[in-house]
Coordinates of C-alpha atoms in Angstrom, one line a residue:
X1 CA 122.9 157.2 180.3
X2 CA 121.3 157.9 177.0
X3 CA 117.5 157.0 177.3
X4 CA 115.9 154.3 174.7
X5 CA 113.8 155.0 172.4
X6 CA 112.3 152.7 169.2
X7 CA 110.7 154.2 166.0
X8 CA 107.9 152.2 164.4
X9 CA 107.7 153.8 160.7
X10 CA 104.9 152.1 158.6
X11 CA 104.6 152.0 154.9
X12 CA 101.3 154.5 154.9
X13 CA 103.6 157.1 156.1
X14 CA 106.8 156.0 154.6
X15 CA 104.9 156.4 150.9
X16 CA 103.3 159.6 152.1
X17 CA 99.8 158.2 151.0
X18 CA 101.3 157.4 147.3
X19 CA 102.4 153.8 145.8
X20 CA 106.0 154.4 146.1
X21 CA 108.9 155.3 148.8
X22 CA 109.0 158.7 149.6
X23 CA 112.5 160.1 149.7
X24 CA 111.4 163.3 151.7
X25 CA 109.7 161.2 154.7
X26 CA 113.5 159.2 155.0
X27 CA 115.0 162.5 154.9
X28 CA 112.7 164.3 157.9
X29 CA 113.5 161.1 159.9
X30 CA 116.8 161.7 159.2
X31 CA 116.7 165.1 160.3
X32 CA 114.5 164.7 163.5
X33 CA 117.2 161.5 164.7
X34 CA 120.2 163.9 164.5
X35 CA 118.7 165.3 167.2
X36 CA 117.3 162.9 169.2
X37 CA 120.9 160.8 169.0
X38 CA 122.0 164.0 171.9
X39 CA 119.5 162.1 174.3
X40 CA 118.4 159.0 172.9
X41 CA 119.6 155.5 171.4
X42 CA 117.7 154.8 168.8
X43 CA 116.3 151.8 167.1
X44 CA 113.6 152.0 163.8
X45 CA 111.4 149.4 163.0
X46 CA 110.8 150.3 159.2
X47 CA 107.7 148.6 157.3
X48 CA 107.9 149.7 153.5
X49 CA 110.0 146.4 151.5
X50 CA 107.2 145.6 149.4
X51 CA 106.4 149.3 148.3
X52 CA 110.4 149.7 147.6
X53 CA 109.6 146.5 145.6
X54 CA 106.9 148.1 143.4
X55 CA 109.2 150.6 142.3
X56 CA 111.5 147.9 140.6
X57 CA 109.2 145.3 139.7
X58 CA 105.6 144.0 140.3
X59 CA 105.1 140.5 140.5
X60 CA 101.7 138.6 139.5
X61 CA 99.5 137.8 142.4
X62 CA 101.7 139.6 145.0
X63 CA 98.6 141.5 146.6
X64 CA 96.6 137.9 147.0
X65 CA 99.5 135.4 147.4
X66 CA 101.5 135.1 150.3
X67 CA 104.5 133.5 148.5
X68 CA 104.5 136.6 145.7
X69 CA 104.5 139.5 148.6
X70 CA 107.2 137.1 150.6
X71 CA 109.5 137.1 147.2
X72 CA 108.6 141.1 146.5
X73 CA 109.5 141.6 150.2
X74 CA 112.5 139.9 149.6
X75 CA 113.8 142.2 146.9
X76 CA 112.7 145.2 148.6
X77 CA 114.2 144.7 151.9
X78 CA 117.9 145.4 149.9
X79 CA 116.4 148.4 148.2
X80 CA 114.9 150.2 151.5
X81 CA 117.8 149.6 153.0
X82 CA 120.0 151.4 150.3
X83 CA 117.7 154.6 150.5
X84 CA 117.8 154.4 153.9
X85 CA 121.9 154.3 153.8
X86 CA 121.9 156.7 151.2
X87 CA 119.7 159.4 152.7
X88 CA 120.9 158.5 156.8
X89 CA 124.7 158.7 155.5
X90 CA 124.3 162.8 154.6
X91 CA 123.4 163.6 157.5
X92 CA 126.1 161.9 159.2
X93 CA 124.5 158.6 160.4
X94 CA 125.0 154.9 160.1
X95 CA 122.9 151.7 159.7
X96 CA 122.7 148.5 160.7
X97 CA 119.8 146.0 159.1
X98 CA 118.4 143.4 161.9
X99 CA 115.9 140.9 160.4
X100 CA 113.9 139.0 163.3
X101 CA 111.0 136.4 163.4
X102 CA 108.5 135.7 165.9
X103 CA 110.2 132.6 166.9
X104 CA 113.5 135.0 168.1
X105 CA 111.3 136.4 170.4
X106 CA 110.1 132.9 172.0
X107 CA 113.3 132.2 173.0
X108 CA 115.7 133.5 175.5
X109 CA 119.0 132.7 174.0
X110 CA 117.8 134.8 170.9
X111 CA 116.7 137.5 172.8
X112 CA 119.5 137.9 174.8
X113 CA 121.8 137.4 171.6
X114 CA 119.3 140.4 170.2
X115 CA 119.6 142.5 172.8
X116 CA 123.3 142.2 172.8
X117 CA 123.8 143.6 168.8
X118 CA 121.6 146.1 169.9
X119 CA 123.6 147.3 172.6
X120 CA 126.8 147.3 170.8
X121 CA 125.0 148.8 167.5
X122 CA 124.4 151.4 169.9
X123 CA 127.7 151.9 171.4
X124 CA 129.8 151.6 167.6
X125 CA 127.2 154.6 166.7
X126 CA 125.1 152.9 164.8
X127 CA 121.3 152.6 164.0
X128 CA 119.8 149.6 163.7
X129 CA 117.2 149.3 161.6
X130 CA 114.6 146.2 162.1
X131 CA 112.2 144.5 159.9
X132 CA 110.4 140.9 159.8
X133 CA 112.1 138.4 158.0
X134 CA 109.4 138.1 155.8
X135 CA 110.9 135.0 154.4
X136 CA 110.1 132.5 156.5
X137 CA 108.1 135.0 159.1
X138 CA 104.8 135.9 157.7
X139 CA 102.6 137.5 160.3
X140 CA 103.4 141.1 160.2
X141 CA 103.3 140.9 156.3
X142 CA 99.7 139.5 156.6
X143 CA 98.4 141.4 159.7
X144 CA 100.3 144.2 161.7
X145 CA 102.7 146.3 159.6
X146 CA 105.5 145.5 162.7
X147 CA 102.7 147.0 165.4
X148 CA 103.5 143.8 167.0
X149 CA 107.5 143.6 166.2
X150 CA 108.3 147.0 167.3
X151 CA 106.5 146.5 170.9
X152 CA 108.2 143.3 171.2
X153 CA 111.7 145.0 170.4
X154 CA 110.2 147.9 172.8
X155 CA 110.5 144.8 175.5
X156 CA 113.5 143.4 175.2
X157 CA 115.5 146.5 174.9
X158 CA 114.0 147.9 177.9
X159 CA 113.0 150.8 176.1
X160 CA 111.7 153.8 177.2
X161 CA 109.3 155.1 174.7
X162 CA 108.1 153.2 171.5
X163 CA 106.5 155.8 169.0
X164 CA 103.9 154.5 166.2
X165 CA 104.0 156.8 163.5
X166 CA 101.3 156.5 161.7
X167 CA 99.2 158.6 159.3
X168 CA 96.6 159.6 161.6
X169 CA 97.3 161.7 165.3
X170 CA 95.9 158.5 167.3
X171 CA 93.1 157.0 168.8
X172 CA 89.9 158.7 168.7
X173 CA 86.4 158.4 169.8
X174 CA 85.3 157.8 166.5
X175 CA 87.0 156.9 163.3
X176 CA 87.9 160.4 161.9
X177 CA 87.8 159.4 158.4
X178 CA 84.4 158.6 158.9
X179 CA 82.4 161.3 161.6
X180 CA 84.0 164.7 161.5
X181 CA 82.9 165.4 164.8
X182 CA 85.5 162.9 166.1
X183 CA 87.8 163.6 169.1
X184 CA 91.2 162.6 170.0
X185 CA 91.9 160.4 173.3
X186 CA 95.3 162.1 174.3
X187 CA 95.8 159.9 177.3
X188 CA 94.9 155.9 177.6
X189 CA 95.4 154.1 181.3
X190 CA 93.0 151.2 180.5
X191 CA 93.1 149.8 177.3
X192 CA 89.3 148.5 177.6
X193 CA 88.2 151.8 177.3
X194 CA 88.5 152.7 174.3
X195 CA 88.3 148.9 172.6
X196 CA 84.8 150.1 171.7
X197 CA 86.2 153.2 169.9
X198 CA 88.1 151.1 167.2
X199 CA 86.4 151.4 163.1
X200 CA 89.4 150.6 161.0
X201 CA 90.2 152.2 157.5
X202 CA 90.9 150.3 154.7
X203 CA 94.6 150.9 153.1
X204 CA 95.7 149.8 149.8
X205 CA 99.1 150.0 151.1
X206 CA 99.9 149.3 154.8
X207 CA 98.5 146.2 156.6
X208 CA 98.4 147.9 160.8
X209 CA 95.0 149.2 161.7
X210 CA 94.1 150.6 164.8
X211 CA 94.0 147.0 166.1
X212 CA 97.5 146.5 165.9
X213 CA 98.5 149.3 167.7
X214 CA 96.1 148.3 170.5
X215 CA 97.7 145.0 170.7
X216 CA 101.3 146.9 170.8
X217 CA 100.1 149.2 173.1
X218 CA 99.3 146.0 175.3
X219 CA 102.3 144.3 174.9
X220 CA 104.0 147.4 175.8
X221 CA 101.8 148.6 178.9
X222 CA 102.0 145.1 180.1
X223 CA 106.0 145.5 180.6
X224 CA 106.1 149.2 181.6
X225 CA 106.8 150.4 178.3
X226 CA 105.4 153.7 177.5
X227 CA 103.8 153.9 173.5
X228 CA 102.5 157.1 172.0
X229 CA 100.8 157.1 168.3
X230 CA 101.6 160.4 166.2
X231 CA 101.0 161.3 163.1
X232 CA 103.9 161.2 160.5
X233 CA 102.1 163.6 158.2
X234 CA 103.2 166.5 160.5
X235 CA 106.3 168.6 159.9
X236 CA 109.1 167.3 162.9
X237 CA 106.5 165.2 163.9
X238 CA 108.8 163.4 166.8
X239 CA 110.8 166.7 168.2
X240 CA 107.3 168.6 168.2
X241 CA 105.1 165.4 170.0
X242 CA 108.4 165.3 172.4
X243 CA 108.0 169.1 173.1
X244 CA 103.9 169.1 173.3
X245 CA 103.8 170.8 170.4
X246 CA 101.4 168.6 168.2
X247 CA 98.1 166.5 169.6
X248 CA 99.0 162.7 169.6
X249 CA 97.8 159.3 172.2
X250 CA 100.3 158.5 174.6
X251 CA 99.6 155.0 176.3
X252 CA 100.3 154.8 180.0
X253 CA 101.8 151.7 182.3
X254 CA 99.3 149.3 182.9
X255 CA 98.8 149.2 186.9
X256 CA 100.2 145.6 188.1

């Protein structure tokens, strides 16, 4: 039995710090998955439809009205999914697009009817590939950059990792971008802890802070699903975190 593991991509590090999709960061996910698929089913959670958006078209008010980002979402979502087909089909893989809302999560039937396409994704050898339904789910547009969705697909998958990538190697003691004497908390048992340690960064692009992932990284501890934050700006960043190779957070189970 293959193990499970879900990939939470955000815009910050699917743009590579720039305004637009970058094609290179789809292609070193690419790479990295071909490898992985030996040992593990995978699922991404991909952020990025309005950025795809911006390459196309840039509708008034988007960045202050929820209605604009919802419609730019809306013609995004098509566009990151063809780069991601394009790009995922030379190196031999294939996608599926799952949209979900907060609501599917609420309710059992919907689980159960998610976690069954997921399962059969999985054995027709494909990828699925997950993102809010931004049109008539808003929450994750406004506030976590699917922190939240990918720990709640993390859940009812069973996973057995959930990795954050993120543009930063994880949670430290102090907010790096602001004290350069800040150090890296590699472990985290107790989520209280490091509350304290939380000073977010603004982003132009990206809506998940640090606070997001904390609340993932509850969600996740709560139901024995182990979470680890790495940084997506490093070359192989998954094979190398996998093989110790590169410093990231790794969030344990939650005692009961």
């Amino acid at each position: 039995m293959k193990k499970k593991l879900i990939i939470k991509i955000g815009t910050s590090t699917l743009t590579a710090g720039t305004n637009r999709i970058s094609f290179a960061v789809i292609e070193s996910l690419a790479r990295q998955i071909v490898v992985l698929k030996e040992n593990y089913e995978v699922v991404i959670v991909s952020s990025g439809a309005i950025a795809t958006a911006r390459q196309f078209v840039e509708i008034n008010g988007y960045q202050r009205n929820v209605e604009s980002k919802q419609a730019m979402a809306a013609i995004g979502q098509t566009k990151l999914m063809e780069l991601y087909d394009s790009i995922f089909s030379t190196f031999g893989l294939n996608i599926a697009q799952i949209l979900l809302t907060y609501r599917d999560f609420e309710n059992p039937v919907a689980n159960e009817n998610t976690r069954n396409t997921i399962k059969r994704l999985w054995q027709a050898g494909y990828i699925p590939i997950v993102n809010e339904n931004d049109t008539v789910s808003i929450e994750e547009i406004l506030l976590g950059d699917n922190d939240k969705l990918s720990a709640l697909v993390a859940v009812i998958t069973e996973a057995d990792l959930l990795l954050l990538v993120s543009d930063i190697d994880g949670i430290f003691d102090r907010n790096p971008h602001l004290h350069a004497d800040a150090r890296l908390i590699s472990e985290v048992t107790d989520l209280e802890s490091i509350r304290s340690c939380i000073e977010e960064k603004e982003s132009t692009l990206g809506t998940g802070g640090m606070s997001s992932k904390i609340y993932a990284a509850e969600i996740c501890m709560r139901k024995g699903v182990e979470m680890w934050i790495v940084n997506g700006q490093r070359p192989n960043y998954i094979i190398r975190a996998m093989q110790g190779e590169i410093p990231c957070t790794r969030f344990g189970v939650k005692a009961k």
